[in-house]
Short mmCIF file of C-alpha atoms in Angstrom, two decimals:
data_model
loop_
_atom_site.label_atom_id
_atom_site.label_comp_id
_atom_site.label_asym_id
_atom_site.label_seq_id
_atom_site.Cartn_x
_atom_site.Cartn_y
_atom_site.Cartn_z
CA MET A 1 0.00 0.00 0.00
CA THR A 2 1.44 3.36 -1.07
CA ILE A 3 0.34 6.64 0.53
CA HIS A 4 0.79 10.05 -1.12
CA GLN A 5 -0.24 13.43 0.24
CA ALA A 6 -0.52 16.72 -1.62
CA THR A 7 -2.47 19.82 -0.54
CA ALA A 8 -5.75 18.87 1.18
CA ALA A 9 -6.32 15.70 -0.82
CA ARG A 10 -4.94 12.35 0.29
CA VAL A 11 -4.24 9.42 -1.99
CA THR A 12 -3.74 5.78 -1.06
CA THR A 13 -3.07 3.02 -3.57
CA LEU A 14 -4.43 -0.33 -2.40
CA ALA A 15 -2.59 -3.62 -2.88
CA ASN A 16 -4.80 -4.48 -5.87
CA GLY A 17 -3.97 -1.19 -7.62
CA LEU A 18 -7.19 0.72 -6.85
CA ARG A 19 -6.43 4.33 -5.96
CA VAL A 20 -8.44 5.97 -3.17
CA VAL A 21 -8.52 9.78 -3.10
CA THR A 22 -10.23 11.82 -0.39
CA ASP A 23 -10.67 15.48 0.45
CA SER A 24 -11.90 16.23 3.95
CA ILE A 25 -14.39 19.11 4.23
CA PRO A 26 -15.27 19.17 7.96
CA HIS A 27 -17.97 21.86 7.84
CA VAL A 28 -20.41 19.88 5.64
CA GLU A 29 -22.73 17.07 6.70
CA THR A 30 -22.59 15.07 3.48
CA VAL A 31 -20.13 13.04 1.43
CA THR A 32 -19.94 12.68 -2.32
CA CYS A 33 -18.12 9.58 -3.45
CA GLY A 34 -17.76 7.48 -6.55
CA LEU A 35 -15.69 5.26 -8.75
CA TRP A 36 -14.11 6.57 -11.95
CA VAL A 37 -13.14 3.91 -14.49
CA ASP A 38 -10.55 4.57 -17.18
CA VAL A 39 -12.72 3.39 -20.06
CA GLY A 40 -15.12 5.14 -22.42
CA ALA A 41 -16.21 5.41 -26.03
CA ARG A 42 -12.68 5.84 -27.37
CA HIS A 43 -11.73 2.38 -26.06
CA GLU A 44 -14.42 0.57 -28.07
CA PRO A 45 -13.95 -1.32 -31.36
CA ALA A 46 -16.24 0.06 -34.06
CA HIS A 47 -18.55 -2.97 -34.13
CA ILE A 48 -19.48 -2.52 -30.45
CA ASN A 49 -19.47 1.28 -30.31
CA GLY A 50 -21.75 2.28 -27.42
CA ILE A 51 -21.03 -0.75 -25.22
CA SER A 52 -19.43 1.36 -22.44
CA HIS A 53 -22.69 3.28 -22.14
CA VAL A 54 -24.78 0.09 -22.23
CA LEU A 55 -22.64 -1.32 -19.41
CA GLU A 56 -23.17 1.84 -17.36
CA HIS A 57 -26.94 1.34 -17.66
CA MET A 58 -26.83 -2.38 -16.88
CA ALA A 59 -24.83 -1.86 -13.69
CA PHE A 60 -28.05 -0.58 -12.09
CA LYS A 61 -30.25 -3.45 -13.29
CA GLY A 62 -29.68 -5.98 -10.56
CA THR A 63 -26.93 -7.86 -8.76
CA THR A 64 -26.67 -11.18 -6.94
CA ARG A 65 -27.67 -9.30 -3.76
CA ARG A 66 -30.11 -6.62 -4.96
CA SER A 67 -32.78 -6.18 -7.61
CA ALA A 68 -32.86 -3.01 -9.71
CA LEU A 69 -35.67 -1.70 -7.50
CA GLN A 70 -33.75 -2.47 -4.29
CA ILE A 71 -30.72 -0.56 -5.56
CA ALA A 72 -32.88 2.53 -6.07
CA GLU A 73 -34.91 2.12 -2.88
CA GLU A 74 -31.97 1.56 -0.51
CA ILE A 75 -30.08 4.69 -1.52
CA GLU A 76 -33.15 6.91 -1.69
CA ALA A 77 -34.60 5.63 1.60
CA VAL A 78 -31.81 7.50 3.39
CA GLY A 79 -32.06 10.62 1.21
CA GLY A 80 -29.12 9.62 -0.97
CA TYR A 81 -28.48 10.07 -4.67
CA LEU A 82 -26.93 7.56 -7.06
CA ASN A 83 -26.10 8.07 -10.73
CA ALA A 84 -23.53 7.44 -13.46
CA TYR A 85 -22.28 8.81 -16.76
CA THR A 86 -20.17 7.70 -19.71
CA SER A 87 -17.76 9.98 -21.55
CA ARG A 88 -15.20 9.37 -24.27
CA GLU A 89 -12.45 8.48 -21.80
CA VAL A 90 -14.14 7.72 -18.48
CA THR A 91 -17.16 5.96 -17.00
CA ALA A 92 -18.18 7.17 -13.54
CA TYR A 93 -20.54 5.87 -10.86
CA HIS A 94 -21.19 8.34 -8.05
CA SER A 95 -23.30 8.93 -4.97
CA ARG A 96 -24.13 11.83 -2.67
CA ILE A 97 -25.22 10.88 0.82
CA LEU A 98 -25.29 11.96 4.49
CA LYS A 99 -21.98 11.30 6.23
CA ASP A 100 -23.39 8.53 8.46
CA ASN A 101 -24.61 6.57 5.44
CA VAL A 102 -21.32 6.42 3.53
CA PRO A 103 -20.91 2.65 4.21
CA LEU A 104 -24.22 2.04 2.43
CA ALA A 105 -23.19 4.08 -0.62
CA VAL A 106 -19.83 2.30 -0.87
CA ASP A 107 -21.51 -1.08 -0.47
CA ILE A 108 -23.99 -0.37 -3.27
CA LEU A 109 -21.27 0.95 -5.59
CA ALA A 110 -19.15 -2.13 -4.90
CA ASP A 111 -22.14 -4.40 -5.42
CA ILE A 112 -23.17 -3.02 -8.83
CA LEU A 113 -19.57 -3.08 -10.10
CA GLN A 114 -18.68 -6.58 -8.90
CA ASN A 115 -21.92 -8.55 -8.76
CA SER A 116 -24.10 -7.41 -11.66
CA THR A 117 -26.11 -10.29 -13.12
CA PHE A 118 -26.86 -8.92 -16.62
CA ASP A 119 -30.26 -10.57 -16.58
CA ALA A 120 -31.53 -11.21 -20.12
CA ASN A 121 -34.98 -9.69 -19.51
CA GLU A 122 -33.53 -6.58 -17.90
CA PHE A 123 -31.03 -6.33 -20.75
CA ALA A 124 -33.76 -6.41 -23.41
CA ARG A 125 -35.71 -3.67 -21.61
CA GLU A 126 -32.63 -1.51 -21.23
CA GLN A 127 -31.74 -1.90 -24.89
CA SER A 128 -35.13 -0.36 -25.66
CA VAL A 129 -34.49 2.46 -23.17
CA ILE A 130 -31.10 3.27 -24.71
CA ILE A 131 -32.53 3.23 -28.23
CA GLN A 132 -35.10 5.76 -27.03
CA GLU A 133 -32.23 7.84 -25.64
CA ILE A 134 -30.47 7.71 -29.01
CA GLY A 135 -33.68 8.81 -30.71
CA GLN A 136 -34.16 11.67 -28.27
CA THR A 137 -30.62 12.89 -28.93
CA PHE A 138 -31.19 12.80 -32.69
CA ASP A 139 -34.40 14.79 -32.25
CA THR A 140 -32.55 17.46 -30.21
CA PRO A 141 -30.51 19.47 -32.73
CA ASP A 142 -28.50 21.42 -30.17
CA ASP A 143 -27.40 18.05 -28.75
CA ILE A 144 -26.77 15.91 -31.85
CA VAL A 145 -24.77 18.70 -33.48
CA PHE A 146 -21.95 17.99 -31.02
CA ASP A 147 -21.79 14.35 -32.15
CA TYR A 148 -21.47 15.55 -35.73
CA PHE A 149 -18.81 18.04 -34.64
CA GLN A 150 -16.81 15.36 -32.82
CA ASP A 151 -16.89 13.10 -35.85
CA ALA A 152 -15.70 15.95 -38.07
CA CYS A 153 -12.79 16.65 -35.72
CA TYR A 154 -11.74 12.99 -35.48
CA PRO A 155 -13.08 11.23 -38.59
CA ASP A 156 -12.83 7.43 -38.78
CA GLN A 157 -11.37 7.26 -35.25
CA PRO A 158 -12.71 5.95 -31.93
CA MET A 159 -12.46 9.48 -30.51
CA GLY A 160 -14.91 10.70 -33.13
CA ARG A 161 -17.63 8.13 -32.50
CA ALA A 162 -20.82 8.86 -30.57
CA ILE A 163 -20.84 7.81 -26.92
CA LEU A 164 -24.31 6.28 -27.30
CA GLY A 165 -23.41 4.29 -30.41
CA THR A 166 -26.17 3.53 -32.91
CA ALA A 167 -29.53 1.84 -32.49
CA GLU A 168 -28.37 -0.98 -34.76
CA ILE A 169 -25.29 -1.73 -32.65
CA VAL A 170 -27.19 -1.51 -29.36
CA ARG A 171 -29.77 -3.99 -30.71
CA SER A 172 -26.99 -6.38 -31.72
CA LEU A 173 -25.29 -6.55 -28.31
CA SER A 174 -25.80 -9.45 -25.92
CA PRO A 175 -25.53 -9.68 -22.13
CA ASP A 176 -22.46 -11.91 -22.49
CA GLN A 177 -20.70 -9.30 -24.65
CA VAL A 178 -21.30 -6.61 -22.07
CA LYS A 179 -20.21 -8.87 -19.21
CA THR A 180 -16.99 -9.77 -21.04
CA TYR A 181 -16.32 -6.10 -21.79
CA MET A 182 -16.67 -5.34 -18.08
CA GLN A 183 -14.29 -8.15 -17.13
CA ASP A 184 -11.72 -6.90 -19.64
CA HIS A 185 -11.86 -3.19 -18.75
CA TYR A 186 -12.96 -2.84 -15.13
CA GLY A 187 -9.72 -3.79 -13.41
CA ALA A 188 -8.56 -2.21 -10.17
CA HIS A 189 -5.61 -0.53 -11.90
CA GLN A 190 -8.08 1.30 -14.15
CA MET A 191 -10.10 2.76 -11.29
CA VAL A 192 -10.03 5.66 -8.87
CA PHE A 193 -12.37 5.84 -5.88
CA ALA A 194 -12.80 9.47 -4.86
CA ALA A 195 -14.67 10.96 -1.90
CA ALA A 196 -15.11 14.49 -0.56
CA GLY A 197 -17.00 15.78 2.46
CA GLN A 198 -16.98 15.15 6.20
CA LEU A 199 -14.89 11.99 6.27
CA ASP A 200 -11.81 10.30 7.63
CA HIS A 201 -9.34 9.20 4.98
CA GLN A 202 -8.28 5.97 6.64
CA GLU A 203 -11.88 4.95 7.31
CA ILE A 204 -12.68 5.39 3.61
CA VAL A 205 -9.56 3.45 2.62
CA ASP A 206 -10.45 0.56 4.94
CA LEU A 207 -14.05 0.50 3.73
CA VAL A 208 -13.08 0.54 0.05
CA ALA A 209 -10.41 -2.13 0.58
CA GLU A 210 -13.03 -4.38 2.17
CA LYS A 211 -15.86 -3.77 -0.29
CA PHE A 212 -13.81 -3.79 -3.51
CA ALA A 213 -11.72 -6.85 -2.68
CA HIS A 214 -12.95 -8.84 -5.68
CA LEU A 215 -12.00 -6.51 -8.50
CA ALA A 216 -9.95 -7.92 -11.34
CA VAL A 217 -6.32 -6.80 -11.41
CA ASN A 218 -5.84 -6.64 -15.18
CA ARG A 219 -3.77 -3.76 -16.47
CA PRO A 220 -5.25 -0.81 -18.44
CA LYS A 221 -5.54 -1.23 -22.20
CA GLU A 222 -4.14 1.56 -24.34
CA ALA A 223 -6.59 3.49 -26.51
CA THR A 224 -5.95 4.33 -30.16
CA THR A 225 -4.12 7.66 -30.41
CA ALA A 226 -6.47 10.52 -31.28
CA THR A 227 -5.41 12.66 -34.24
CA TYR A 228 -7.26 15.93 -34.81
CA LYS A 229 -8.06 16.45 -38.49
CA GLY A 230 -11.07 18.76 -38.70
CA GLY A 231 -13.57 19.08 -41.51
CA ILE A 232 -17.02 20.31 -42.48
CA PHE A 233 -20.38 18.67 -41.88
CA HIS A 234 -23.84 20.03 -42.49
CA GLN A 235 -27.32 18.55 -42.40
CA THR A 236 -30.50 20.19 -43.62
CA ARG A 237 -33.64 19.86 -41.46
CA GLU A 238 -36.96 21.68 -41.25
CA LEU A 239 -36.19 23.69 -38.10
CA GLU A 240 -36.57 27.27 -36.89
CA GLN A 241 -32.87 27.65 -36.07
CA THR A 242 -29.45 26.87 -37.46
CA HIS A 243 -27.21 25.16 -34.90
CA LEU A 244 -23.57 25.93 -35.56
CA VAL A 245 -20.37 24.65 -33.97
CA LEU A 246 -17.00 26.08 -34.98
CA GLY A 247 -13.94 24.30 -33.67
CA TYR A 248 -10.19 24.27 -33.60
CA GLU A 249 -7.58 21.88 -32.30
CA GLY A 250 -7.22 22.35 -28.54
CA LEU A 251 -4.85 21.07 -25.89
CA PRO A 252 -4.63 17.78 -23.99
CA PHE A 253 -4.70 17.39 -20.23
CA GLY A 254 -1.23 17.96 -18.86
CA HIS A 255 -0.27 20.64 -21.37
CA SER A 256 1.32 23.66 -19.72
CA ASP A 257 -1.32 25.95 -21.27
CA HIS A 258 -4.33 23.79 -20.35
CA TYR A 259 -5.61 26.18 -17.69
CA ALA A 260 -4.83 29.23 -19.80
CA VAL A 261 -7.13 27.88 -22.50
CA SER A 262 -9.87 27.38 -19.90
CA ILE A 263 -9.51 31.02 -18.87
CA LEU A 264 -9.62 32.07 -22.54
CA SER A 265 -12.83 30.08 -23.01
CA THR A 266 -14.40 31.84 -20.03
CA ILE A 267 -13.42 35.29 -21.30
CA LEU A 268 -14.57 34.62 -24.83
CA GLY A 269 -17.83 32.78 -24.23
CA GLY A 270 -18.18 31.60 -20.65
CA GLY A 271 -21.09 33.66 -19.39
CA MET A 272 -23.29 36.72 -19.79
CA SER A 273 -20.32 39.08 -19.40
CA SER A 274 -18.23 37.25 -22.01
CA ARG A 275 -17.14 38.93 -25.23
CA LEU A 276 -19.27 36.77 -27.52
CA PHE A 277 -22.42 37.00 -25.42
CA GLN A 278 -22.17 40.75 -25.12
CA GLU A 279 -21.32 41.44 -28.75
CA VAL A 280 -23.37 38.80 -30.53
CA ARG A 281 -26.49 38.60 -28.37
CA GLU A 282 -26.72 41.75 -26.29
CA LYS A 283 -25.51 44.31 -28.85
CA ARG A 284 -26.62 42.70 -32.11
CA GLY A 285 -29.41 40.27 -31.15
CA LEU A 286 -28.14 37.63 -33.56
CA VAL A 287 -28.54 34.55 -31.32
CA TYR A 288 -30.43 33.20 -28.38
CA SER A 289 -27.53 31.01 -27.21
CA ILE A 290 -23.78 31.32 -27.76
CA TYR A 291 -20.89 29.95 -25.74
CA THR A 292 -17.40 28.47 -25.99
CA PHE A 293 -16.01 25.23 -24.63
CA ALA A 294 -12.59 23.63 -24.21
CA SER A 295 -12.59 19.83 -24.21
CA SER A 296 -9.32 18.17 -23.21
CA TYR A 297 -8.38 14.51 -23.55
CA LYS A 298 -5.26 12.57 -22.64
CA ASP A 299 -3.61 13.10 -26.01
CA SER A 300 -5.67 15.75 -27.80
CA GLY A 301 -8.22 18.50 -27.35
CA ILE A 302 -10.83 20.74 -28.96
CA PHE A 303 -11.66 24.42 -28.58
CA GLY A 304 -15.15 25.19 -29.86
CA ILE A 305 -17.88 27.80 -30.20
CA TYR A 306 -21.58 26.96 -30.31
CA ALA A 307 -24.30 29.31 -31.57
CA GLY A 308 -28.00 28.87 -32.22
CA THR A 309 -29.27 31.44 -34.70
CA GLY A 310 -31.89 32.04 -37.37
CA PRO A 311 -31.09 31.03 -40.98
CA LYS A 312 -31.21 34.69 -42.05
CA GLN A 313 -28.73 35.78 -39.38
CA ILE A 314 -25.94 33.27 -40.01
CA ASN A 315 -24.17 35.32 -42.69
CA GLU A 316 -23.92 38.25 -40.30
CA LEU A 317 -23.07 36.06 -37.32
CA LEU A 318 -19.95 34.35 -38.69
CA PRO A 319 -17.85 37.48 -39.34
CA VAL A 320 -18.68 38.81 -35.86
CA VAL A 321 -17.61 35.56 -34.21
CA GLU A 322 -14.41 35.49 -36.25
CA GLU A 323 -13.65 39.09 -35.28
CA GLU A 324 -14.04 38.38 -31.57
#
């Protein structure tokens, strides 16, 4: 067991490779904790694109100890909150709970990540749910436009694929495929358990060591290197607005200018006082929504600008954005 300490956060690496990070905040009465797994859409082969997200859903659909309903009822009976998300590089399972109920939250997180049953009936229902989610995203232009943007930035690469995958791929997956994917990618060395709130570091370490004792110890698998290329994509629909994303190559995590780019994004389009909001919306009335974003990955990054405008305003909008 290796212990590191820097600033207020404390880090302990367990014998199986799982890292436990805590930040004690004594003046609050709650704890937020969760497990971050080093796997996401960019780690998926093309024929199973979306499987990381399917796995995230299935983790809540029953274990050898709890049904899907019991998972929800136990955490909410004590006023707690449990959720998860999938990104291109990480899948996270997290809970917010009163400090005295932390053992319950850790137990449930450990249960869903070590004892999921992948029941065939639950799997079929969740496939339908995820296909509805894919359809909802497609029907939301200011959402789906970012999938198109990502694909244009990283064409024909795992980094450019949609996190949700396609309805066709989701339909084709089986419970055994998802279970095998979990066994291959959810090793202790690929995980970080983090907690912040009114807590004791060693108590969290001991609890996590006990509850996550059955994790696999396989080593992380390297993802395909992301290479920014850029391009143009447009799709015509019968809508009231044009949804536009302009992007440039950004910076990866760890770059010396990573935080400087975040500050630039805030100045340019990070709020109502930003340059773009003031010039484009407040002074000219060209958009309802405009903002910038800086997305960083391990080996690449994107700097982008989103605007929702009327078809007649786009020719005036673009030069203003470029000038700012």
